[in-house]
CSV table of N, CA, C and O in Angstrom, one decimal:
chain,number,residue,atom,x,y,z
A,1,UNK,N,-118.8,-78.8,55.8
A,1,UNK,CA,-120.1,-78.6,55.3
A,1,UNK,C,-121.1,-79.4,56.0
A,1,UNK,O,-122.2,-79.0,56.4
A,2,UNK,N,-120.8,-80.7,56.1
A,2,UNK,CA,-121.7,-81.3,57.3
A,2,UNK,C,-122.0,-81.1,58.1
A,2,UNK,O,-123.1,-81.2,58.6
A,3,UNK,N,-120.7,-80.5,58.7
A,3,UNK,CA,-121.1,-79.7,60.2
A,3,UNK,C,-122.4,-78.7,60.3
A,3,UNK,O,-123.4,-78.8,61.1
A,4,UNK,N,-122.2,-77.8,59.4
A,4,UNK,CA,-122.9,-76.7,59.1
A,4,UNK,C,-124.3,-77.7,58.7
A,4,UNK,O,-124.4,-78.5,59.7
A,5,UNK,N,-125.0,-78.0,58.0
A,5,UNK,CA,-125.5,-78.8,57.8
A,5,UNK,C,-126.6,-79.3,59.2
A,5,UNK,O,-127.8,-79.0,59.4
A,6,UNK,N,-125.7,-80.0,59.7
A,6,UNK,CA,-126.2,-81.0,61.2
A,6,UNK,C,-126.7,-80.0,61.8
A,6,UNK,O,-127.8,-80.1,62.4
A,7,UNK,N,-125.9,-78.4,61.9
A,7,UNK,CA,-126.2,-77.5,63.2
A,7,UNK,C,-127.6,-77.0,62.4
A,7,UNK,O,-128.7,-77.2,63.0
A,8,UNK,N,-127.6,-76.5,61.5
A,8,UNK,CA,-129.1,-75.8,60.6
A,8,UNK,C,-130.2,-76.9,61.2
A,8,UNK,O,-131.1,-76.5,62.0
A,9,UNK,N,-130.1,-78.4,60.7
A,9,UNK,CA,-131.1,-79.3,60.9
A,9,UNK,C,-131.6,-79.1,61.8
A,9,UNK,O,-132.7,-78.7,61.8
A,10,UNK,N,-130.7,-79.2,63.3
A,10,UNK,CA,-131.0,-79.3,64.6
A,10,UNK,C,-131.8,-77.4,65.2
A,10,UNK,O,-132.6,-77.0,66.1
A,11,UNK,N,-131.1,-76.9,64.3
A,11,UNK,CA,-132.1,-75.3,64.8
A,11,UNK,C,-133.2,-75.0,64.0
A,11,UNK,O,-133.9,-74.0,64.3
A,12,UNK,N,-133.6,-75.8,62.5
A,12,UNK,CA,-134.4,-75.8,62.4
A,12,UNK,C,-135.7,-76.6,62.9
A,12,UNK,O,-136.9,-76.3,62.8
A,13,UNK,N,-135.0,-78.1,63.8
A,13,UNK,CA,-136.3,-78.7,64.0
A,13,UNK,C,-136.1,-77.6,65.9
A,13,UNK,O,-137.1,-77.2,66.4
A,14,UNK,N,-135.1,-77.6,66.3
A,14,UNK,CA,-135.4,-77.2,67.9
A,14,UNK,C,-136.7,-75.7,67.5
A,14,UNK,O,-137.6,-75.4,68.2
A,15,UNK,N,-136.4,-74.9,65.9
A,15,UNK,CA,-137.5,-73.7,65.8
A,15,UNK,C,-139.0,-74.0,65.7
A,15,UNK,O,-139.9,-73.4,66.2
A,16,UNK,N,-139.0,-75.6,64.9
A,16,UNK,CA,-140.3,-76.2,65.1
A,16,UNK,C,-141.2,-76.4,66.1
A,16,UNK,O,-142.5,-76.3,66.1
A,17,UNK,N,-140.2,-77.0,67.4
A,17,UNK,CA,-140.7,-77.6,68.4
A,17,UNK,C,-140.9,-76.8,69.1
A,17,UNK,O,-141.2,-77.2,70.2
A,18,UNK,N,-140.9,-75.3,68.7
A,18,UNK,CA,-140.6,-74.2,70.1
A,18,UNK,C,-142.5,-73.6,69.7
A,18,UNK,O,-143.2,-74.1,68.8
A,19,UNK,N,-142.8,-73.0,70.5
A,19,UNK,CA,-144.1,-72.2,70.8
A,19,UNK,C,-144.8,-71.9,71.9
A,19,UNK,O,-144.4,-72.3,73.0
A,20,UNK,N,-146.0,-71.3,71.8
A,20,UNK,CA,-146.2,-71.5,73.0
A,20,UNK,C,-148.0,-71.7,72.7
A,20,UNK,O,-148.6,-71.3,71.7
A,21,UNK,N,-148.7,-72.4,74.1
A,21,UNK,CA,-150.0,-72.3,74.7
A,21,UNK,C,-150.5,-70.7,74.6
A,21,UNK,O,-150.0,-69.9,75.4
A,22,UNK,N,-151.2,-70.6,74.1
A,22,UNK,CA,-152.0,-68.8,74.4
A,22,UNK,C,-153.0,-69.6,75.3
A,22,UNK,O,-153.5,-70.7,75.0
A,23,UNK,N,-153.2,-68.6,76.6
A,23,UNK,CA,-154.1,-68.5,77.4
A,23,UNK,C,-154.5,-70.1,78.3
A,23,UNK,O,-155.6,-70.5,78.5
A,24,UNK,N,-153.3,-70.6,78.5
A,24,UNK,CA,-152.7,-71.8,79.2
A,24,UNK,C,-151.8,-71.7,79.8
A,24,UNK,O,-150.7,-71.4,79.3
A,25,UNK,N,-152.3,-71.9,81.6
A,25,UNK,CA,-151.4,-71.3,82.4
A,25,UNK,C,-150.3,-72.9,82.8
A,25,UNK,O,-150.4,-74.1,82.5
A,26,UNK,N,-149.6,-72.3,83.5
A,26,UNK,CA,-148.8,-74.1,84.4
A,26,UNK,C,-149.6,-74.6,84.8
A,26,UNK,O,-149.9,-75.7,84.4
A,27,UNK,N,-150.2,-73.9,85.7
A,27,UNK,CA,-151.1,-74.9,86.6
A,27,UNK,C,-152.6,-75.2,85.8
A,27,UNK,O,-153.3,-76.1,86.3
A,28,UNK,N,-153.0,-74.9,85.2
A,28,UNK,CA,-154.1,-75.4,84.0
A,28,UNK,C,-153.0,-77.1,83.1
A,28,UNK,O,-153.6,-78.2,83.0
A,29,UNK,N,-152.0,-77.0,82.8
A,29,UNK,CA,-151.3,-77.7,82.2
A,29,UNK,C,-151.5,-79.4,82.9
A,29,UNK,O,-151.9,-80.5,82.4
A,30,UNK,N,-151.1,-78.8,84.1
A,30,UNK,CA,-150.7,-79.8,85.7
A,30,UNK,C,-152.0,-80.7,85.1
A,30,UNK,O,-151.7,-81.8,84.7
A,31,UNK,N,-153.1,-80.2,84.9
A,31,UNK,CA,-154.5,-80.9,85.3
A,31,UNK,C,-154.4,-81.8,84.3
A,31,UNK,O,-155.0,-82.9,84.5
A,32,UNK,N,-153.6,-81.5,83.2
A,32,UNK,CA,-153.9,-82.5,81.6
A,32,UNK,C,-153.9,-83.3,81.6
A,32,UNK,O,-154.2,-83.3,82.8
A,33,UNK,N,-153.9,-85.0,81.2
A,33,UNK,CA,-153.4,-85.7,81.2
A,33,UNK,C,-152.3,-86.1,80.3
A,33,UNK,O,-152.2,-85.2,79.4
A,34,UNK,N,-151.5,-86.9,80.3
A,34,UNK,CA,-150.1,-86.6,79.3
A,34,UNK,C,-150.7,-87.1,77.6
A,34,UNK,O,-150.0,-86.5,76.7
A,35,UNK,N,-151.6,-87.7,77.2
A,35,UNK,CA,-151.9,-87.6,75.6
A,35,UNK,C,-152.1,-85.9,75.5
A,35,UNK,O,-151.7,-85.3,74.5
A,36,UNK,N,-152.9,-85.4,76.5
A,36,UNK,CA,-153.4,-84.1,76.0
A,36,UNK,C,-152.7,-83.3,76.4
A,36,UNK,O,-153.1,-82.2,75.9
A,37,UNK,N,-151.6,-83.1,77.3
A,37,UNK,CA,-150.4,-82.3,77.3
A,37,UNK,C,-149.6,-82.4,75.9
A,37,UNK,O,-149.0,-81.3,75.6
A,38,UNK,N,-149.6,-83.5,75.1
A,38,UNK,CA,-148.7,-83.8,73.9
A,38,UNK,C,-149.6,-82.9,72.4
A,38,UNK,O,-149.1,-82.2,71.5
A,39,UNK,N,-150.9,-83.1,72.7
A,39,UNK,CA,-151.6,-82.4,72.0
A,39,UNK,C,-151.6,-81.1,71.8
A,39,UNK,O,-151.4,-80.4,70.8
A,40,UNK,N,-151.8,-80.9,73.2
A,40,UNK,CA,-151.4,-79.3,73.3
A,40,UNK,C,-150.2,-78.6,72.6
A,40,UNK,O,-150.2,-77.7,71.9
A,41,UNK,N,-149.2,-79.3,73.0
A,41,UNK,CA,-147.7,-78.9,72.9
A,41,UNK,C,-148.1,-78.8,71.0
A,41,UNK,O,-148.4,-77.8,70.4
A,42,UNK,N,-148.1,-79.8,70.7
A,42,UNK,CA,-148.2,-79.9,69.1
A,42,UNK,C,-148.7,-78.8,68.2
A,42,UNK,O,-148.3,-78.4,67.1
A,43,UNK,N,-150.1,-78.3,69.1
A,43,UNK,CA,-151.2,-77.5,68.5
A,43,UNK,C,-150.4,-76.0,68.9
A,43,UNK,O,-150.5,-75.1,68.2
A,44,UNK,N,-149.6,-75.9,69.9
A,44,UNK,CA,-148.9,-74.7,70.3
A,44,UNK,C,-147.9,-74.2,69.0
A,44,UNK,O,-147.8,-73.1,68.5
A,45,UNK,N,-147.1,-75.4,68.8
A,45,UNK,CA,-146.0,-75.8,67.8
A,45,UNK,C,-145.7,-74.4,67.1
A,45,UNK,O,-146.2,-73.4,67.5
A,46,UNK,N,-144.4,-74.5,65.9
A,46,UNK,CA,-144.4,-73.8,64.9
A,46,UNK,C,-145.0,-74.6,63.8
A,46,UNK,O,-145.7,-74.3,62.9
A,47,UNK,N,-144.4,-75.8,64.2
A,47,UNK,CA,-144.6,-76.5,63.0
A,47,UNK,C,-145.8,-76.5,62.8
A,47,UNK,O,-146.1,-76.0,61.7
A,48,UNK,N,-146.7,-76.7,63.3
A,48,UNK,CA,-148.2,-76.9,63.2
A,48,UNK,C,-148.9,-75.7,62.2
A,48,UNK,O,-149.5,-75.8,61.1
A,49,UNK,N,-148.5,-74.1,63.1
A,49,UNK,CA,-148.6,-72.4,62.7
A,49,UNK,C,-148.2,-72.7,61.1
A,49,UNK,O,-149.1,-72.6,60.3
A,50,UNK,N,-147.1,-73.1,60.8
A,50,UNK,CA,-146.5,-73.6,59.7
A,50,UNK,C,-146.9,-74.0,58.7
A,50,UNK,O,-147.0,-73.3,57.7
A,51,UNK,N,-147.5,-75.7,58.8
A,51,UNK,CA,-148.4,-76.5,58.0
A,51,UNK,C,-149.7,-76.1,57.6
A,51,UNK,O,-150.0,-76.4,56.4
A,52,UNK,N,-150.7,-75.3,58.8
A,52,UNK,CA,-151.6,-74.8,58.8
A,52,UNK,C,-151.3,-73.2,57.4
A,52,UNK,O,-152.0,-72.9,56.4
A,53,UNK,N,-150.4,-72.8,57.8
A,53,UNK,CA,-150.3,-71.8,56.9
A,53,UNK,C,-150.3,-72.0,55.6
A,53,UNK,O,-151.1,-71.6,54.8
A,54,UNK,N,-149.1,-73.0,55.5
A,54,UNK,CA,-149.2,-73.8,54.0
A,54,UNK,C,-150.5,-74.6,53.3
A,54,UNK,O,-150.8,-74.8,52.1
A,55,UNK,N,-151.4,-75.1,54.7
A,55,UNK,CA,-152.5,-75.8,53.9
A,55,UNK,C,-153.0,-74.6,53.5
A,55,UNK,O,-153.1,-74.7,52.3
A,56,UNK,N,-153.4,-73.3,53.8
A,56,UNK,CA,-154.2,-72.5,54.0
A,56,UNK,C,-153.8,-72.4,52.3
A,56,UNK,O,-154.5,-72.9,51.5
A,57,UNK,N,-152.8,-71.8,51.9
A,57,UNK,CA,-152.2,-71.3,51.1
A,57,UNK,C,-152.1,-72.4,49.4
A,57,UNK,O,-152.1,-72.1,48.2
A,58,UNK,N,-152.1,-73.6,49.9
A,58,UNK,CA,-152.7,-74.5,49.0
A,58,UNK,C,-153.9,-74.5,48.6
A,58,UNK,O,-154.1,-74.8,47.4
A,59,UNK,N,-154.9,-74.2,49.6
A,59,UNK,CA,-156.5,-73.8,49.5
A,59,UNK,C,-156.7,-73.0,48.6
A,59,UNK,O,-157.2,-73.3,47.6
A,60,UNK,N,-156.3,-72.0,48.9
A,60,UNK,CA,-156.1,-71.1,47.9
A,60,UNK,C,-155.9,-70.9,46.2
A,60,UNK,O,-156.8,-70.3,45.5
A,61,UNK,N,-154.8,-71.4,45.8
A,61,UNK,CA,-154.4,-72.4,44.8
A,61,UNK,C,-155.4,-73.2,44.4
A,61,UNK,O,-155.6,-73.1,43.2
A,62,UNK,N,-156.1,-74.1,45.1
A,62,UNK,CA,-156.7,-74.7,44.3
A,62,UNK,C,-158.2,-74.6,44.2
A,62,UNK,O,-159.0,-75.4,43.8
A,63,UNK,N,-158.7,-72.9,45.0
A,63,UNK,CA,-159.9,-72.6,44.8
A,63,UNK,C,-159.6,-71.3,43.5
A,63,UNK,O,-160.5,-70.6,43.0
A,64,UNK,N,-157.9,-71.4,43.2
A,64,UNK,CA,-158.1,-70.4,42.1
A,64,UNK,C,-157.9,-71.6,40.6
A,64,UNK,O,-157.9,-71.1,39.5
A,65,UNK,N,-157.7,-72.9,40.9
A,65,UNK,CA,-157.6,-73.5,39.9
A,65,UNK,C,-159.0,-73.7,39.8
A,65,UNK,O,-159.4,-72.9,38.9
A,66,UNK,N,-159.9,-74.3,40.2
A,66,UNK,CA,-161.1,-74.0,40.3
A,66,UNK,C,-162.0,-73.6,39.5
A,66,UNK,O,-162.7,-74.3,38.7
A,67,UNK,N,-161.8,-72.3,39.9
A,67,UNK,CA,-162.4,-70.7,39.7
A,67,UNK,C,-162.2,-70.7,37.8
A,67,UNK,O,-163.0,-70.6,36.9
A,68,UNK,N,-160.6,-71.1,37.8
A,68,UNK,CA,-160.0,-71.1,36.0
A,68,UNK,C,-161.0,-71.7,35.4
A,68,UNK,O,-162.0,-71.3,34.7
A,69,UNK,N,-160.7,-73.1,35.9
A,69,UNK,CA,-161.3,-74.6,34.9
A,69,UNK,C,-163.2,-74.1,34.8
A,69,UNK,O,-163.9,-74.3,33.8
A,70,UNK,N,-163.5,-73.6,35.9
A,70,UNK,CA,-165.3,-73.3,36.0
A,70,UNK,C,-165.3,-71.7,34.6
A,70,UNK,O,-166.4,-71.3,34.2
A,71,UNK,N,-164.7,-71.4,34.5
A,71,UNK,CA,-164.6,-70.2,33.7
A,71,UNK,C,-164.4,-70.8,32.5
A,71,UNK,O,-165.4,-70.9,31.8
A,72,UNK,N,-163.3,-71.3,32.1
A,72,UNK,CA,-163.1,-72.0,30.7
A,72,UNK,C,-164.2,-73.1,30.0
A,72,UNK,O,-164.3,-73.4,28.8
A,73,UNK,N,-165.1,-73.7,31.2
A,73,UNK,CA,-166.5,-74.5,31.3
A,73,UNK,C,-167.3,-73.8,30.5
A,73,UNK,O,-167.6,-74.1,29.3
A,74,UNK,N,-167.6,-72.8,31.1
A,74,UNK,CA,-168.6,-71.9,30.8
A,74,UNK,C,-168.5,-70.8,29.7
A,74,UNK,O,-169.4,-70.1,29.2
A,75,UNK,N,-167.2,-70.8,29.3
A,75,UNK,CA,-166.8,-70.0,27.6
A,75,UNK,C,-167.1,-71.1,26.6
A,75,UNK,O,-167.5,-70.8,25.5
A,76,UNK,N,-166.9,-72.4,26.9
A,76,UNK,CA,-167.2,-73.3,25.8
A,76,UNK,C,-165.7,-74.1,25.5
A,76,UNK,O,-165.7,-75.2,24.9
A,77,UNK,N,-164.4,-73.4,26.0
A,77,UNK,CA,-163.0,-73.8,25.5
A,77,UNK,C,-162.7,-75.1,26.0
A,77,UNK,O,-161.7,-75.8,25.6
A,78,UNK,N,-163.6,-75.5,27.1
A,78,UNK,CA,-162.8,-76.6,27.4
A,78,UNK,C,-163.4,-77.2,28.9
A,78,UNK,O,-163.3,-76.5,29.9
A,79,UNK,N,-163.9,-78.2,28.9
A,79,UNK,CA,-164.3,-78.7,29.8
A,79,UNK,C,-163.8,-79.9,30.7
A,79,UNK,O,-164.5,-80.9,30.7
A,80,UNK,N,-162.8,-79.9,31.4
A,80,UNK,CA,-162.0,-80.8,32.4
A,80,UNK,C,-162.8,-81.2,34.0
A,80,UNK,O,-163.2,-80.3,34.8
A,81,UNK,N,-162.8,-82.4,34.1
A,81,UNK,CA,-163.3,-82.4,35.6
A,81,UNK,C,-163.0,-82.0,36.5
A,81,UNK,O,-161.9,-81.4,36.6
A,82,UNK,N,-163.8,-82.3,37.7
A,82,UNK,CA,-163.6,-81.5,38.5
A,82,UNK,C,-163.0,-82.4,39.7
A,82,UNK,O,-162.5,-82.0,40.7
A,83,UNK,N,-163.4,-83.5,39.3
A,83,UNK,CA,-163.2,-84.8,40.7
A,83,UNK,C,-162.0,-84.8,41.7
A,83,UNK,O,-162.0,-85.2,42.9
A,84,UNK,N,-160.8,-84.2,40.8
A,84,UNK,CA,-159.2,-84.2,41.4
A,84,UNK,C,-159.7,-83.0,42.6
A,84,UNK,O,-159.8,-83.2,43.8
A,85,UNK,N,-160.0,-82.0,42.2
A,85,UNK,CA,-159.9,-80.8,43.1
A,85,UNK,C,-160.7,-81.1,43.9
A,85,UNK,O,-160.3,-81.3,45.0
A,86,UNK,N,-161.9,-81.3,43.7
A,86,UNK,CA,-163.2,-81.9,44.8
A,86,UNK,C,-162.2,-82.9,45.6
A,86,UNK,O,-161.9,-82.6,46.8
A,87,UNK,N,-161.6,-84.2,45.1
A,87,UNK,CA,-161.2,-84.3,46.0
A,87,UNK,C,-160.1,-83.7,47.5
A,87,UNK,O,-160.3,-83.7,48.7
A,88,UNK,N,-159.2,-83.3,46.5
A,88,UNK,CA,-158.7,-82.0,47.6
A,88,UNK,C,-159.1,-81.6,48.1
A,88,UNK,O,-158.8,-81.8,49.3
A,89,UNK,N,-160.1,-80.6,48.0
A,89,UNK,CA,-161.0,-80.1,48.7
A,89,UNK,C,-161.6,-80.4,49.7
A,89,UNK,O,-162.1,-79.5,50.4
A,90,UNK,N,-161.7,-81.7,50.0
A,90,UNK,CA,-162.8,-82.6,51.0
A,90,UNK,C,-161.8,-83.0,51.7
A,90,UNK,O,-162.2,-83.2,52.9
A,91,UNK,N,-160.4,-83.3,51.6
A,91,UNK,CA,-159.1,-83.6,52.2
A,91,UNK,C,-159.0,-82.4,53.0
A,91,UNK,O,-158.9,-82.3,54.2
A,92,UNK,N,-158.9,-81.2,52.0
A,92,UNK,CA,-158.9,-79.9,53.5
A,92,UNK,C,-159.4,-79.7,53.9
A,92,UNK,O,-159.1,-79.1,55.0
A,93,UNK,N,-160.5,-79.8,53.7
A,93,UNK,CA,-161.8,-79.3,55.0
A,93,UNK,C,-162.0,-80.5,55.9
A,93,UNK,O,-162.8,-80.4,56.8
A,94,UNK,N,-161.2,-82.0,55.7
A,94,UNK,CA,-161.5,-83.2,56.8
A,94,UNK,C,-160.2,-82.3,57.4
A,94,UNK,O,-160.8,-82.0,58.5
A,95,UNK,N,-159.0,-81.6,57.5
A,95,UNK,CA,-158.3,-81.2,58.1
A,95,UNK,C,-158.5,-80.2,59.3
A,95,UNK,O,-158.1,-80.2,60.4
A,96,UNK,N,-159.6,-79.0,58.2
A,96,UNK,CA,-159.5,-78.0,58.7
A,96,UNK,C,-161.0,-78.2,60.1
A,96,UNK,O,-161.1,-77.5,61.0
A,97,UNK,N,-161.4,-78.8,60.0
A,97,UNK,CA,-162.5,-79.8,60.8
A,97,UNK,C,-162.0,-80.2,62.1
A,97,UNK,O,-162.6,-80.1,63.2
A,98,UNK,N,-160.6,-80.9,61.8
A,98,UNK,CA,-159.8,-81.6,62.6
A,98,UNK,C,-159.0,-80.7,63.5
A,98,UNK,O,-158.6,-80.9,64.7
A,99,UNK,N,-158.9,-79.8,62.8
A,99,UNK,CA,-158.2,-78.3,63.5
A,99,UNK,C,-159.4,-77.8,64.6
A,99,UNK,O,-159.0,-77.5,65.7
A,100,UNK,N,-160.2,-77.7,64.3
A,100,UNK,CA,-161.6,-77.1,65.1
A,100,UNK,C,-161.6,-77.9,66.5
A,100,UNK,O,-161.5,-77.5,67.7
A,101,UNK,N,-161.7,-79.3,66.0
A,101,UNK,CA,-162.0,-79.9,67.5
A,101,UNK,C,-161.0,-80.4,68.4
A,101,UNK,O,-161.3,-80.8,69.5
């Protein structure tokens, strides 16, 4: 069972590490310097496609918690702040910001 185990770990991180550059050739690469070859590689990633998917999808979630708590505000049932989500909020958009540049 270990074995099995060890071999999963190792093909799921070798699936992470796998991707590719769109519209980055070898010889474009050559020119990088090696922080920004590592950059690249990262931003290529799965993992990255991955996390990115999952923030996306958290976003989501908590623009539909949101959406609830601002509804329930406005019926009169109940009024809870908002500070936790705002904060989130400002956490993914310093990300998705970070993604841009």
């Amino acid at each position: 069972l270990s074995n099995v185990a060890d071999r999963s770990w190792k093909e799921l991180v070798s699936f992470f590490s796998q991707g590719e550059l769109d519209g980055l050739g070898e010889r474009q690469l050559q020119c990088f310097s090696k922080h920004r070859k590592r950059v690249a590689k990262l931003i290529g990633s799965n993992f990255f496609s991955f996390f990115i998917t999952l923030l996306v999808i958290i976003n989501v979630v908590i623009v539909i918690m949101d959406a609830d708590r601002r509804a329930k505000c406005a019926s009169g049932l109940e009024c809870l702040g908002f500070e936790d989500l705002r904060a989130l909020d400002t956490i993914i958009l310093i990300i998705y910001t970070i993604e841009i540049v």
